[in-house]
Amino acid sequence: MNLDQNQVVRTHNPDLEGLIKLSELDKIIGQLTDVIQCEIPGHIKALEDDFVRDQTKLRKFDEEMAALTKRKKSLEAEVDDTKSKIAKANQKLPEVKTNVEYRAIMKETENFKQRITTIEDEQLALMEKMEDKEGERPAIEKQVAEDKAKLDKLKAEKTVELNSYNESLDKANAERASIIGAINPAILATYDKVRAQRAGTGLARVKDGSCMACFQIITPQLYYQIRTTDEIYRCPHCDRFLYHVPEPKPDNGEPAKGKRKKQE
Ligand SMILES: [Zn+2]
């Protein structure tokens, strides 16, 4: 949040000084905005997705169990129905007059009995399947409860964090509003336009003859002018405003001044 690191930059151009402060502040505003709008919501969304996924798993499990239960009931009803058909067929037997009639009833009864055997096999398999499946439910239920607890905890934490980030962002925006008043409106408009087009930065440092934002080499003449005059120049490749920070020279303990070192 503080601009101390930029106070080593000495320029006699107040617009450029303003842009340097502004650029640093815009970097901070950009980072805060990213955290507030993308990072934190993304983090919450990831846990929400886990929660929804496991909730869906539980719902599908219950739907599947309901379908199996429905099938079980339908088979039970069919067994009852078939048994009553057998009973009715048996009731007809005393009135049978011919062998053909008798054999027809016996055949019919036999078919009903076979159907019951088939149903009983399916019922057995169904019950085994339901027993096995029922054992899976507690683990899924537990996972859903854990997801919910994690999500609630994260949301509570992130709400506190968000409040703090929003406060910082408000402060940074207020600081920005106070800085821009001191910058030439035309320069500011260009800076904002380039910043919008160029990944949020409208100003770049020049080092060793290159723009440190687009990493393209600028002409030696432009590099010289940037170091020796107080005019504001722009990168011919990315349009950003350019500034130069003299490298500190440890041999004499003084920062090298671009103005004095014209041979560089
Ligand atoms: Zn550039």
Short mmCIF file of C-alpha atoms and ligand atoms in Angstrom, two decimals:
data_model
loop_
_atom_site.label_atom_id
_atom_site.label_comp_id
_atom_site.label_asym_id
_atom_site.label_seq_id
_atom_site.Cartn_x
_atom_site.Cartn_y
_atom_site.Cartn_z
CA MET A 1 0.00 0.00 0.00
CA ASN A 2 2.88 2.43 0.42
CA LEU A 3 4.84 4.05 -2.31
CA ASP A 4 8.17 4.33 -0.49
CA GLN A 5 9.95 2.09 -2.93
CA ASN A 6 9.25 4.58 -5.68
CA GLN A 7 10.66 7.53 -3.85
CA VAL A 8 14.12 6.55 -5.11
CA VAL A 9 12.89 7.61 -8.54
CA ARG A 10 13.92 11.19 -9.13
CA THR A 11 12.45 13.08 -12.00
CA HIS A 12 11.84 16.74 -12.49
CA ASN A 13 8.71 16.08 -14.45
CA PRO A 14 5.72 16.20 -12.06
CA ASP A 15 3.50 14.33 -14.54
CA LEU A 16 6.00 11.48 -14.75
CA GLU A 17 6.38 11.44 -10.98
CA GLY A 18 2.58 11.26 -10.72
CA LEU A 19 2.45 8.44 -13.27
CA ILE A 20 5.07 6.45 -11.37
CA LYS A 21 3.03 6.71 -8.17
CA LEU A 22 -0.17 6.01 -10.06
CA SER A 23 1.25 2.98 -11.80
CA GLU A 24 2.34 1.44 -8.51
CA LEU A 25 -1.06 2.14 -7.03
CA ASP A 26 -2.83 0.70 -10.08
CA LYS A 27 -0.78 -2.46 -9.67
CA ILE A 28 -2.06 -2.74 -6.08
CA ILE A 29 -5.65 -1.92 -7.15
CA GLY A 30 -5.38 -4.57 -9.86
CA GLN A 31 -4.14 -7.19 -7.40
CA LEU A 32 -6.85 -6.33 -4.86
CA THR A 33 -9.55 -6.41 -7.54
CA ASP A 34 -8.29 -9.78 -8.74
CA VAL A 35 -8.39 -11.21 -5.21
CA ILE A 36 -11.86 -9.75 -4.55
CA GLN A 37 -13.44 -10.61 -7.89
CA CYS A 38 -11.63 -13.80 -8.96
CA GLU A 39 -9.44 -15.48 -6.38
CA ILE A 40 -11.82 -15.53 -3.39
CA PRO A 41 -14.99 -16.28 -5.40
CA GLY A 42 -13.02 -19.00 -7.25
CA HIS A 43 -11.95 -20.58 -3.98
CA ILE A 44 -15.54 -20.58 -2.70
CA LYS A 45 -16.85 -21.88 -6.04
CA ALA A 46 -14.45 -24.85 -5.91
CA LEU A 47 -15.83 -25.94 -2.51
CA GLU A 48 -19.39 -25.24 -3.63
CA ASP A 49 -18.80 -27.51 -6.62
CA ASP A 50 -17.56 -30.29 -4.29
CA PHE A 51 -20.65 -29.84 -2.13
CA VAL A 52 -23.05 -29.88 -5.09
CA ARG A 53 -21.25 -32.89 -6.62
CA ASP A 54 -21.58 -34.95 -3.43
CA GLN A 55 -25.15 -33.78 -2.86
CA THR A 56 -25.96 -34.98 -6.38
CA LYS A 57 -24.25 -38.29 -5.62
CA LEU A 58 -26.46 -38.70 -2.52
CA ARG A 59 -29.59 -37.74 -4.44
CA LYS A 60 -28.79 -40.23 -7.23
CA PHE A 61 -28.11 -42.89 -4.61
CA ASP A 62 -31.51 -42.28 -3.02
CA GLU A 63 -33.22 -42.28 -6.41
CA GLU A 64 -31.59 -45.60 -7.24
CA MET A 65 -32.64 -47.07 -3.88
CA ALA A 66 -36.19 -45.81 -4.43
CA ALA A 67 -36.25 -47.51 -7.84
CA LEU A 68 -35.05 -50.78 -6.30
CA THR A 69 -37.68 -50.52 -3.52
CA LYS A 70 -40.34 -49.87 -6.13
CA ARG A 71 -39.24 -52.94 -8.08
CA LYS A 72 -39.27 -55.00 -4.85
CA LYS A 73 -42.87 -53.94 -4.11
CA SER A 74 -43.95 -54.62 -7.68
CA LEU A 75 -42.47 -58.15 -7.50
CA GLU A 76 -44.24 -58.77 -4.16
CA ALA A 77 -47.53 -57.68 -5.69
CA GLU A 78 -46.94 -59.94 -8.68
CA VAL A 79 -46.25 -62.91 -6.40
CA ASP A 80 -49.52 -62.24 -4.51
CA ASP A 81 -51.41 -61.90 -7.75
CA THR A 82 -49.90 -65.10 -9.20
CA LYS A 83 -50.63 -67.01 -5.99
CA SER A 84 -54.28 -65.94 -6.13
CA LYS A 85 -54.41 -67.06 -9.79
CA ILE A 86 -53.08 -70.48 -8.73
CA ALA A 87 -55.74 -70.65 -5.99
CA LYS A 88 -58.48 -69.81 -8.49
CA ALA A 89 -57.20 -72.45 -10.90
CA ASN A 90 -57.21 -74.99 -8.08
CA GLN A 91 -60.81 -74.02 -7.25
CA LYS A 92 -61.81 -74.93 -10.80
CA LEU A 93 -60.35 -78.46 -10.52
CA PRO A 94 -63.37 -80.17 -8.81
CA GLU A 95 -65.63 -79.00 -11.67
CA VAL A 96 -63.33 -80.31 -14.41
CA LYS A 97 -65.06 -82.76 -16.72
CA THR A 98 -62.37 -83.75 -19.27
CA ASN A 99 -58.71 -84.68 -19.26
CA VAL A 100 -58.00 -81.91 -21.77
CA GLU A 101 -59.52 -79.37 -19.41
CA TYR A 102 -57.60 -80.85 -16.45
CA ARG A 103 -54.27 -80.76 -18.33
CA ALA A 104 -54.90 -77.16 -19.40
CA ILE A 105 -55.43 -76.08 -15.80
CA MET A 106 -52.37 -78.03 -14.60
CA LYS A 107 -50.29 -76.43 -17.36
CA GLU A 108 -51.56 -72.99 -16.39
CA THR A 109 -50.77 -73.63 -12.71
CA GLU A 110 -47.32 -74.89 -13.62
CA ASN A 111 -46.63 -71.70 -15.59
CA PHE A 112 -47.73 -69.61 -12.59
CA LYS A 113 -45.41 -71.57 -10.30
CA GLN A 114 -42.50 -71.13 -12.69
CA ARG A 115 -43.17 -67.41 -12.78
CA ILE A 116 -43.08 -67.31 -8.96
CA THR A 117 -39.74 -69.15 -8.97
CA THR A 118 -38.33 -66.64 -11.44
CA ILE A 119 -39.62 -63.75 -9.32
CA GLU A 120 -38.15 -65.25 -6.16
CA ASP A 121 -34.72 -65.44 -7.85
CA GLU A 122 -34.97 -61.81 -8.82
CA GLN A 123 -36.17 -60.88 -5.32
CA LEU A 124 -33.15 -62.58 -3.79
CA ALA A 125 -30.72 -60.81 -6.12
CA LEU A 126 -32.53 -57.53 -5.52
CA MET A 127 -32.35 -57.86 -1.74
CA GLU A 128 -28.63 -58.63 -1.85
CA LYS A 129 -28.05 -55.62 -4.08
CA MET A 130 -30.07 -53.36 -1.76
CA GLU A 131 -28.24 -54.61 1.31
CA ASP A 132 -24.85 -53.96 -0.32
CA LYS A 133 -25.88 -50.52 -1.51
CA GLU A 134 -27.44 -49.45 1.77
CA GLY A 135 -23.98 -49.81 3.33
CA GLU A 136 -22.61 -47.12 1.01
CA ARG A 137 -24.99 -44.40 2.14
CA PRO A 138 -23.33 -43.37 5.46
CA ALA A 139 -20.02 -42.61 3.67
CA ILE A 140 -21.74 -40.43 1.06
CA GLU A 141 -23.81 -38.71 3.76
CA LYS A 142 -20.65 -38.04 5.78
CA GLN A 143 -18.93 -36.57 2.74
CA VAL A 144 -21.85 -34.19 2.14
CA ALA A 145 -21.78 -33.06 5.78
CA GLU A 146 -18.00 -32.52 5.61
CA ASP A 147 -18.30 -30.54 2.37
CA LYS A 148 -20.94 -28.34 3.95
CA ALA A 149 -18.83 -27.72 7.06
CA LYS A 150 -15.77 -26.86 4.93
CA LEU A 151 -17.82 -24.54 2.73
CA ASP A 152 -19.39 -22.74 5.70
CA LYS A 153 -16.00 -22.33 7.36
CA LEU A 154 -14.38 -20.98 4.20
CA LYS A 155 -17.26 -18.59 3.55
CA ALA A 156 -16.98 -17.20 7.08
CA GLU A 157 -13.21 -16.76 6.73
CA LYS A 158 -13.46 -15.22 3.27
CA THR A 159 -16.17 -12.79 4.36
CA VAL A 160 -13.74 -11.36 6.92
CA GLU A 161 -10.93 -11.30 4.34
CA LEU A 162 -13.17 -9.69 1.74
CA ASN A 163 -14.13 -6.90 4.12
CA SER A 164 -10.48 -6.18 4.75
CA TYR A 165 -9.57 -6.29 1.02
CA ASN A 166 -12.51 -4.06 0.16
CA GLU A 167 -11.36 -1.55 2.77
CA SER A 168 -7.85 -1.58 1.27
CA LEU A 169 -9.32 -1.16 -2.19
CA ASP A 170 -11.41 1.82 -1.08
CA LYS A 171 -8.30 3.42 0.41
CA ALA A 172 -6.28 2.76 -2.73
CA ASN A 173 -9.02 4.22 -4.91
CA ALA A 174 -9.22 7.30 -2.69
CA GLU A 175 -5.43 7.67 -2.95
CA ARG A 176 -5.67 7.28 -6.71
CA ALA A 177 -8.29 10.03 -6.88
CA SER A 178 -5.94 12.37 -5.02
CA ILE A 179 -2.94 11.53 -7.24
CA ILE A 180 -4.63 11.94 -10.60
CA GLY A 181 -5.60 15.54 -9.82
CA ALA A 182 -1.92 16.49 -10.13
CA ILE A 183 -1.37 14.82 -13.53
CA ASN A 184 -1.92 16.54 -16.89
CA PRO A 185 -5.38 15.32 -18.03
CA ALA A 186 -4.20 14.47 -21.57
CA ILE A 187 -1.30 12.39 -20.23
CA LEU A 188 -3.60 10.72 -17.73
CA ALA A 189 -6.15 9.88 -20.44
CA THR A 190 -3.42 8.30 -22.59
CA TYR A 191 -2.06 6.39 -19.60
CA ASP A 192 -5.54 5.03 -18.77
CA LYS A 193 -6.20 4.11 -22.40
CA VAL A 194 -2.90 2.22 -22.74
CA ARG A 195 -3.42 0.62 -19.33
CA ALA A 196 -6.81 -0.68 -20.43
CA GLN A 197 -5.26 -2.15 -23.59
CA ARG A 198 -2.03 -3.42 -22.06
CA ALA A 199 -2.66 -5.82 -19.20
CA GLY A 200 -3.37 -3.09 -16.66
CA THR A 201 -0.07 -1.21 -16.95
CA GLY A 202 0.35 2.12 -18.71
CA LEU A 203 3.88 2.83 -17.56
CA ALA A 204 7.09 0.84 -17.87
CA ARG A 205 10.62 1.11 -16.61
CA VAL A 206 13.44 1.25 -19.14
CA LYS A 207 16.49 -0.77 -18.28
CA ASP A 208 19.59 -1.55 -20.35
CA GLY A 209 17.92 -0.09 -23.43
CA SER A 210 14.76 -2.20 -23.20
CA CYS A 211 11.17 -1.56 -22.13
CA MET A 212 10.66 -3.75 -19.07
CA ALA A 213 6.97 -4.28 -19.86
CA CYS A 214 7.14 -5.53 -23.46
CA PHE A 215 10.87 -6.40 -23.34
CA GLN A 216 11.51 -4.82 -26.75
CA ILE A 217 14.69 -2.86 -27.38
CA ILE A 218 14.21 0.87 -27.88
CA THR A 219 16.48 2.98 -30.05
CA PRO A 220 19.73 4.20 -28.43
CA GLN A 221 18.61 7.77 -29.11
CA LEU A 222 15.30 7.31 -27.27
CA TYR A 223 17.10 5.54 -24.43
CA TYR A 224 19.49 8.47 -24.19
CA GLN A 225 16.66 11.03 -24.22
CA ILE A 226 14.77 9.21 -21.49
CA ARG A 227 17.84 9.23 -19.26
CA THR A 228 18.93 12.77 -19.91
CA THR A 229 15.78 14.85 -20.23
CA ASP A 230 12.66 15.40 -18.18
CA GLU A 231 10.37 14.88 -21.13
CA ILE A 232 7.86 12.06 -21.10
CA TYR A 233 8.38 9.41 -23.79
CA ARG A 234 6.42 6.36 -24.78
CA CYS A 235 7.56 2.90 -25.81
CA PRO A 236 7.35 2.69 -29.62
CA HIS A 237 6.36 -0.99 -29.31
CA CYS A 238 3.73 -1.10 -26.53
CA ASP A 239 2.81 2.62 -26.21
CA ARG A 240 3.43 2.68 -22.46
CA PHE A 241 4.98 5.76 -20.89
CA LEU A 242 8.60 5.12 -19.99
CA TYR A 243 10.76 6.08 -17.05
CA HIS A 244 14.32 5.38 -16.09
CA VAL A 245 15.73 4.59 -12.66
CA PRO A 246 19.51 5.03 -12.43
CA GLU A 247 21.23 1.90 -11.14
CA PRO A 248 22.91 2.45 -7.75
CA LYS A 249 26.69 2.34 -8.06
CA PRO A 250 28.19 0.63 -5.02
CA ASP A 251 31.78 1.76 -5.91
CA ASN A 252 31.21 5.42 -5.02
CA GLY A 253 28.12 4.87 -2.88
CA GLU A 254 26.06 7.26 -4.99
CA PRO A 255 23.31 6.47 -7.42
CA ALA A 256 24.49 7.06 -10.94
CA LYS A 257 22.71 9.99 -12.53
CA GLY A 258 21.68 9.50 -16.13
CA LYS A 259 22.46 13.14 -16.79
CA ARG A 260 26.09 12.76 -15.82
CA LYS A 261 26.72 9.46 -17.52
CA LYS A 262 26.06 10.35 -21.11
CA GLN A 263 28.52 7.76 -22.37
CA GLU A 264 26.37 4.84 -21.16
ZN ZN B 1 7.20 -1.48 -24.34
#
